[in-house]
Amino acid sequence: MTDLAQLVPYDEALSRYEPVIGLETHVELGTATKMFCGCPTTFGLEPNSAVCPVCLGLPGSLPVANRAAIEFTIRIGLALNCSIASWCRFARKNYFYPDMPKDFQISQYDEPLCTDGWLDVDVDGRAFRVGIERVHLEEDTGKSLHMGGATGRIHGADYSLVDYNRAGIPLVEVVTKPVAGTGVLAPEAARAYVTELRDLLRCLGVSDVRMEEGSLRCDVNTSLAPHGAADWGTRTETKNVNSLRSVERAVRFEIARQAAVLDAGQKVVQETRHFHEDSGSTTAGRSKEEAQDYRYFPEPDLVPVAPARDWVEQIRASLPELPAARRARLQADWGLSGAEMTHLSNAGAVDLVSATVEAGASPAEARKWWLGELARRANESGTELSQLAITPAHVARVSAMVRAGTLNDQLARQVLEGVLAGEGDPDTVVEARSLAIVSDEGALAEAVDAAIAANPDVAAKVRDGKTAAAGALVGAVMKATRGRADAERARELILERLS
Amino acid sequence: MAAGGAGMARELTRLTAAEIAAAVAAGDVSAVEVAQAHLDRIVAVDPDVRAFLHVAGIGALAAAEDVDRKRAAGEPLGPLAGVPLALKDVMTTTDMPTTCGSKILDGWRPPYDATVTRRLRDAGVVILGKTNMDEFAMGSSTENSAYGPSHNPWDLTRIPGGSSGGSSAAVAAYEAPLAIGTDTGGSIRQPAAVCGIVGMKPTYGGSSRYGLVAFASSLDTPGPLARTVLDAALLHEVMSGHDPRDSTSVDAPVPPVVAAARHADVSGLRVGVVTEFSGGGYQSGVRARFTEAVELLESLGAKVVEVSCPHFSYALPAYYLIAPSECSSNLARFDAMRFGLRAGDDGTRSADEVMSLTREAGFGAEVKRRIMLGTYALSSGYYDAYYGKAQQVRTLITRDFDAAFEQVDVLVSPTTPTTAFPIGERADDPMAMYLADLFTIPSDLAGNAAISVPCGLAPEDGLPVGLQIMAPALADDRSYRVAAAVEAALQERWGGPLLAQAGELGEQAGGGR
Ligand SMILES: [Zn+2]
């Protein structure tokens, strides 16, 4: 275990060392069936119910590659500006593990389907180009559940169960080139890359990219070298970092830890490390000396993948507008600054605002609600904006009512609250909670007269020309109508009567 | 059973598959009678031959009844409906165990049928049972079976070849007119040769590997064994064809093998004799019969030329790197987790320990030897020198074939350098055992078609010699055409099939039934 007391404070570490990061991201593809058989890929089924001789690796069974998975991988490769191989092979990665049905994984080794691309990411308004080394296709393993122990880990467990439903689900691995030059922004850059990749994959429709369900998983490589050093430092690979926040924390921790090691005159050990969500720390796993020899060789049960050029071009032509291009377009359409757009993007609100605008709201209205009241609500309940029980159409409807004067901002917030509470669509909530602005002149006049009568001193001041004092009378009208009055109209009526 | 009944049953087991199918289709005999006659024969001779690991009497009779019912109902019958068959125990079957001759799969009942199994059932072929084999098809004698060796019906003290030795012995002992074998380095052709029957290795990918428990994926090829060339062709046609479950399966029509087997004519055909195969190392009687066969082809109108295939000399070492490499990976799944044997799982041991103990207890010596060879050959730092180099040799051998087939239509050689050797003779000498596949391995590495057809007995031991006829990939029919011509001419010379010269099983010394 690392002694936490020995960590070098982050800023101090960065004052002496230059970090280089790298990310390996595994993405479960959203194909209907598994990579090499016809079993469904549905998440959360009864354990070992989505299995067959092929994905159980029974003797005699053979894999047949899923064309949709190959197409999805090519889509990802093209979206990441990669070259697509005209001919490549699957390879076997051999190692023994109970949740690996065949005791080898069908993967790609030195002949990946997609190579040499890039993805631009934005970190606090600074653009970084992250090089993509390769994108390759492989199959997922089953899942071991360790029973009887306190930790759910294999050590201390009484026995283990294996669920093979996940075995054979198509998995794409996206590997970056080393990312240097991010300096103090390395943790944020790592997070921004994964965020951008996630949005890209979602936009491509190739995965549901749910980190909490494990359909997007990251390994984070980090190394440090003294400023000005000719060579990069020895890297560590932190495995299974499974949330955006954890990606950032893992890099931050490794920088602080490796700086301590280097400060002490020791060498960073090339090893895999485990990330601990609770403490935000990493601990040592397998070192390079203990690393397995996977004995890769071309998979003889599968014919090579040779995507026809015109097929690749068809796929390229069918790519949707990618998140970065779309953001640039929307930023221009909506007249936002770069910082405003980044804020919207970081909040995960671009799609929501866009859909709200499409449903009739102005960009300013849509941003106001999603980044204001709704962001506050999401934050309070600890969920993502997109998980809130409200649709862009609802928000557009509320905006329209405000614009029409049927609601004011305060009433609108109450309507949103009602929608989020499951009371129905905005119109239903307005009806049920009687939230519409009182626009009946007679009722408003009554409330105005009552307010003047009840506040003779204030009324006198207004009569004397101190029109600013009318605010108190408006407040009284609002109170009497429980906020449903049109404040502007009430003010007009008050000034008419006291002029 | 009455004497006449026993006589008729004996006759039924002497019929060819083509004759049985015709008789069943015509209603001259029922499929059940045919199946029963063969089951009786198995009971009578298999205690000596030991061709079968599992006999499925009830299942066979049920399948036969189904054929009889279909015939009675006037439903169309396939060309082999009602014909009994012996299935190598490497093909999965839902109604029978599948052991691959290994303890590690003792008692395993696959939940699915191999594509070949399924096609046989659909065609009304009556599967009598599963035949013995060298463990995971690694061997040339069946001596590597965990269940003991099978015996050559020509001489029970000798090997029936391997790895498909149970299949070849069953056919030669009249326990079945047809059998399925698999060929990885010669495992169909060599046992066929030493048992005096016909065995065909189809073009790689011509017959499906789905449900064939893999030894070496890039080489394994299921194929037919039979007593006549026509029977082999009939089975070849029924079992073959594209299978979407096997990615390496050829998506092309099955070559016209049955028509070729009926077209026994080699006039004008160019036949090549491989120079590199004419060196020393083979038995004089094998050489004599081979030379005669070549002269026979010439007398039948073929044009015989010598062809050089310079890289064939490297085929054996290349094979013994590629096949073990693939096997070391293919056999990893025997890890005690989901099926088969589990040793040492007493609640105190880790999964790794149980895997090791199971593999230690479940695999035989030859399997372990090849797993270790393959693991070594694929290891980081050795890959290029071993596996990588062997693949290059493989490419060169394929090119040798391509060049040869520009000059000739087929290549011929002895199938195997010697006749059946005595059980135990090479058991402790793996290198001597490996030499049995010297002539068959090139076609496995190149993936082309090759057949073995009987060409006489070696004078010194009176045991059968096989002639191998190699044809280009997807030209399987050419092998059949030449084999049929050789078969017809030699049977005319012999006055009947070669197998008729084998002694009756009960009369052999050591037989005694
Ligand atoms: Zn499956």
PDB file of C-alpha atoms in Angstrom, chain B residues 141-268:
ATOM      1  CA  SER B 141      -2.114 -45.633 -34.192  1.00  0.00           C
ATOM      2  CA  THR B 142      -4.954 -45.126 -31.628  1.00  0.00           C
ATOM      3  CA  GLU B 143      -2.404 -46.130 -29.004  1.00  0.00           C
ATOM      4  CA  ASN B 144      -2.772 -42.627 -27.565  1.00  0.00           C
ATOM      5  CA  SER B 145      -6.434 -43.242 -26.755  1.00  0.00           C
ATOM      6  CA  ALA B 146      -7.094 -43.081 -23.024  1.00  0.00           C
ATOM      7  CA  TYR B 147      -9.415 -46.047 -23.574  1.00  0.00           C
ATOM      8  CA  GLY B 148      -6.858 -48.404 -25.089  1.00  0.00           C
ATOM      9  CA  PRO B 149      -5.914 -49.092 -28.723  1.00  0.00           C
ATOM     10  CA  SER B 150      -8.104 -50.387 -31.517  1.00  0.00           C
ATOM     11  CA  HIS B 151      -6.830 -53.368 -33.494  1.00  0.00           C
ATOM     12  CA  ASN B 152      -6.252 -53.817 -37.201  1.00  0.00           C
ATOM     13  CA  PRO B 153      -8.759 -56.355 -38.598  1.00  0.00           C
ATOM     14  CA  TRP B 154      -6.014 -57.686 -40.926  1.00  0.00           C
ATOM     15  CA  ASP B 155      -3.872 -58.576 -37.935  1.00  0.00           C
ATOM     16  CA  LEU B 156      -5.181 -57.868 -34.472  1.00  0.00           C
ATOM     17  CA  THR B 157      -1.670 -57.432 -33.089  1.00  0.00           C
ATOM     18  CA  ARG B 158      -1.163 -54.434 -35.311  1.00  0.00           C
ATOM     19  CA  ILE B 159      -2.316 -50.840 -35.223  1.00  0.00           C
ATOM     20  CA  PRO B 160      -5.310 -49.777 -37.363  1.00  0.00           C
ATOM     21  CA  GLY B 161      -3.657 -46.402 -38.019  1.00  0.00           C
ATOM     22  CA  GLY B 162      -4.731 -43.158 -36.496  1.00  0.00           C
ATOM     23  CA  SER B 163      -5.980 -40.958 -35.351  1.00  0.00           C
ATOM     24  CA  SER B 164      -9.201 -42.189 -37.003  1.00  0.00           C
ATOM     25  CA  GLY B 165      -8.184 -45.811 -36.312  1.00  0.00           C
ATOM     26  CA  GLY B 166     -11.475 -46.776 -34.704  1.00  0.00           C
ATOM     27  CA  SER B 167     -13.269 -45.620 -37.832  1.00  0.00           C
ATOM     28  CA  SER B 168     -10.954 -47.446 -40.233  1.00  0.00           C
ATOM     29  CA  ALA B 169     -11.052 -50.624 -38.142  1.00  0.00           C
ATOM     30  CA  ALA B 170     -14.863 -50.547 -37.960  1.00  0.00           C
ATOM     31  CA  VAL B 171     -15.169 -50.286 -41.745  1.00  0.00           C
ATOM     32  CA  ALA B 172     -12.493 -52.942 -42.426  1.00  0.00           C
ATOM     33  CA  ALA B 173     -14.110 -55.286 -39.876  1.00  0.00           C
ATOM     34  CA  TYR B 174     -17.530 -54.939 -41.556  1.00  0.00           C
ATOM     35  CA  GLU B 175     -18.957 -53.348 -38.430  1.00  0.00           C
ATOM     36  CA  ALA B 176     -20.076 -50.421 -40.591  1.00  0.00           C
ATOM     37  CA  PRO B 177     -19.908 -49.745 -44.325  1.00  0.00           C
ATOM     38  CA  LEU B 178     -19.139 -46.098 -43.698  1.00  0.00           C
ATOM     39  CA  ALA B 179     -17.306 -44.051 -41.124  1.00  0.00           C
ATOM     40  CA  ILE B 180     -16.456 -40.436 -40.463  1.00  0.00           C
ATOM     41  CA  GLY B 181     -12.860 -39.568 -39.707  1.00  0.00           C
ATOM     42  CA  THR B 182     -10.970 -36.328 -39.375  1.00  0.00           C
ATOM     43  CA  ASP B 183      -7.669 -35.539 -41.009  1.00  0.00           C
ATOM     44  CA  THR B 184      -5.165 -33.104 -39.529  1.00  0.00           C
ATOM     45  CA  GLY B 185      -1.867 -34.658 -40.615  1.00  0.00           C
ATOM     46  CA  GLY B 186      -3.107 -37.803 -42.342  1.00  0.00           C
ATOM     47  CA  SER B 187      -5.582 -39.086 -39.791  1.00  0.00           C
ATOM     48  CA  ILE B 188      -8.077 -40.330 -42.393  1.00  0.00           C
ATOM     49  CA  ARG B 189      -5.749 -41.469 -45.175  1.00  0.00           C
ATOM     50  CA  GLN B 190      -3.148 -43.310 -43.089  1.00  0.00           C
ATOM     51  CA  PRO B 191      -5.663 -45.491 -41.176  1.00  0.00           C
ATOM     52  CA  ALA B 192      -7.540 -46.150 -44.432  1.00  0.00           C
ATOM     53  CA  ALA B 193      -4.285 -47.245 -46.068  1.00  0.00           C
ATOM     54  CA  VAL B 194      -3.187 -49.603 -43.303  1.00  0.00           C
ATOM     55  CA  CYS B 195      -6.675 -51.127 -43.051  1.00  0.00           C
ATOM     56  CA  GLY B 196      -7.028 -51.649 -46.821  1.00  0.00           C
ATOM     57  CA  ILE B 197      -9.975 -49.300 -47.301  1.00  0.00           C
ATOM     58  CA  VAL B 198     -10.695 -45.912 -48.923  1.00  0.00           C
ATOM     59  CA  GLY B 199     -10.248 -42.657 -46.983  1.00  0.00           C
ATOM     60  CA  MET B 200     -10.649 -39.137 -48.280  1.00  0.00           C
ATOM     61  CA  LYS B 201      -9.419 -35.841 -46.875  1.00  0.00           C
ATOM     62  CA  PRO B 202     -11.611 -33.246 -48.589  1.00  0.00           C
ATOM     63  CA  THR B 203     -10.382 -29.750 -49.414  1.00  0.00           C
ATOM     64  CA  TYR B 204      -9.975 -27.779 -46.167  1.00  0.00           C
ATOM     65  CA  GLY B 205     -13.255 -25.984 -45.548  1.00  0.00           C
ATOM     66  CA  GLY B 206     -15.166 -28.326 -47.819  1.00  0.00           C
ATOM     67  CA  SER B 207     -16.728 -30.058 -44.834  1.00  0.00           C
ATOM     68  CA  SER B 208     -17.782 -28.189 -41.710  1.00  0.00           C
ATOM     69  CA  ARG B 209     -15.699 -28.182 -38.543  1.00  0.00           C
ATOM     70  CA  TYR B 210     -18.585 -26.967 -36.378  1.00  0.00           C
ATOM     71  CA  GLY B 211     -18.845 -29.537 -33.601  1.00  0.00           C
ATOM     72  CA  LEU B 212     -15.503 -31.149 -34.459  1.00  0.00           C
ATOM     73  CA  VAL B 213     -13.532 -30.820 -31.230  1.00  0.00           C
ATOM     74  CA  ALA B 214     -10.511 -28.945 -32.480  1.00  0.00           C
ATOM     75  CA  PHE B 215      -6.965 -30.260 -32.521  1.00  0.00           C
ATOM     76  CA  ALA B 216      -5.420 -27.848 -35.045  1.00  0.00           C
ATOM     77  CA  SER B 217      -8.037 -25.486 -36.432  1.00  0.00           C
ATOM     78  CA  SER B 218      -6.243 -24.555 -39.641  1.00  0.00           C
ATOM     79  CA  LEU B 219      -5.747 -28.219 -40.565  1.00  0.00           C
ATOM     80  CA  ASP B 220      -8.667 -30.264 -39.187  1.00  0.00           C
ATOM     81  CA  THR B 221     -10.871 -31.642 -41.963  1.00  0.00           C
ATOM     82  CA  PRO B 222     -13.677 -34.189 -41.563  1.00  0.00           C
ATOM     83  CA  GLY B 223     -13.999 -36.756 -44.302  1.00  0.00           C
ATOM     84  CA  PRO B 224     -15.334 -40.190 -45.270  1.00  0.00           C
ATOM     85  CA  LEU B 225     -13.951 -43.695 -44.864  1.00  0.00           C
ATOM     86  CA  ALA B 226     -15.536 -46.556 -46.817  1.00  0.00           C
ATOM     87  CA  ARG B 227     -14.750 -49.856 -48.492  1.00  0.00           C
ATOM     88  CA  THR B 228     -15.293 -48.494 -52.012  1.00  0.00           C
ATOM     89  CA  VAL B 229     -14.505 -45.249 -53.783  1.00  0.00           C
ATOM     90  CA  LEU B 230     -18.161 -44.744 -54.682  1.00  0.00           C
ATOM     91  CA  ASP B 231     -19.285 -45.185 -51.070  1.00  0.00           C
ATOM     92  CA  ALA B 232     -16.726 -42.634 -49.938  1.00  0.00           C
ATOM     93  CA  ALA B 233     -17.995 -40.205 -52.575  1.00  0.00           C
ATOM     94  CA  LEU B 234     -21.617 -40.721 -51.548  1.00  0.00           C
ATOM     95  CA  LEU B 235     -20.743 -39.947 -47.930  1.00  0.00           C
ATOM     96  CA  HIS B 236     -18.541 -37.051 -48.991  1.00  0.00           C
ATOM     97  CA  GLU B 237     -21.480 -35.464 -50.775  1.00  0.00           C
ATOM     98  CA  VAL B 238     -23.909 -35.940 -47.890  1.00  0.00           C
ATOM     99  CA  MET B 239     -21.591 -34.532 -45.214  1.00  0.00           C
ATOM    100  CA  SER B 240     -20.141 -31.579 -47.137  1.00  0.00           C
ATOM    101  CA  GLY B 241     -21.169 -28.120 -48.195  1.00  0.00           C
ATOM    102  CA  HIS B 242     -21.080 -24.599 -46.840  1.00  0.00           C
ATOM    103  CA  ASP B 243     -21.900 -24.115 -43.171  1.00  0.00           C
ATOM    104  CA  PRO B 244     -22.572 -20.581 -41.906  1.00  0.00           C
ATOM    105  CA  ARG B 245     -21.487 -21.706 -38.439  1.00  0.00           C
ATOM    106  CA  ASP B 246     -17.947 -22.342 -39.666  1.00  0.00           C
ATOM    107  CA  SER B 247     -16.299 -19.152 -40.862  1.00  0.00           C
ATOM    108  CA  THR B 248     -13.588 -21.143 -42.679  1.00  0.00           C
ATOM    109  CA  SER B 249     -16.124 -23.258 -44.529  1.00  0.00           C
ATOM    110  CA  VAL B 250     -15.950 -22.855 -48.305  1.00  0.00           C
ATOM    111  CA  ASP B 251     -18.984 -21.110 -49.776  1.00  0.00           C
ATOM    112  CA  ALA B 252     -18.999 -23.029 -53.038  1.00  0.00           C
ATOM    113  CA  PRO B 253     -20.867 -26.031 -54.440  1.00  0.00           C
ATOM    114  CA  VAL B 254     -19.589 -29.450 -53.368  1.00  0.00           C
ATOM    115  CA  PRO B 255     -17.362 -30.777 -56.174  1.00  0.00           C
ATOM    116  CA  PRO B 256     -19.125 -33.486 -58.260  1.00  0.00           C
ATOM    117  CA  VAL B 257     -17.486 -36.346 -56.378  1.00  0.00           C
ATOM    118  CA  VAL B 258     -20.154 -38.990 -56.918  1.00  0.00           C
ATOM    119  CA  ALA B 259     -20.177 -38.439 -60.656  1.00  0.00           C
ATOM    120  CA  ALA B 260     -16.375 -38.610 -60.613  1.00  0.00           C
ATOM    121  CA  ALA B 261     -16.405 -41.885 -58.663  1.00  0.00           C
ATOM    122  CA  ARG B 262     -18.612 -43.306 -61.400  1.00  0.00           C
ATOM    123  CA  HIS B 263     -16.311 -41.974 -64.110  1.00  0.00           C
ATOM    124  CA  ALA B 264     -13.360 -44.339 -63.657  1.00  0.00           C
ATOM    125  CA  ASP B 265     -11.301 -43.028 -66.546  1.00  0.00           C
ATOM    126  CA  VAL B 266      -7.799 -41.597 -66.473  1.00  0.00           C
ATOM    127  CA  SER B 267      -7.034 -41.545 -70.161  1.00  0.00           C
ATOM    128  CA  GLY B 268      -5.166 -38.384 -71.042  1.00  0.00           C
TER     129      GLY B 268
END
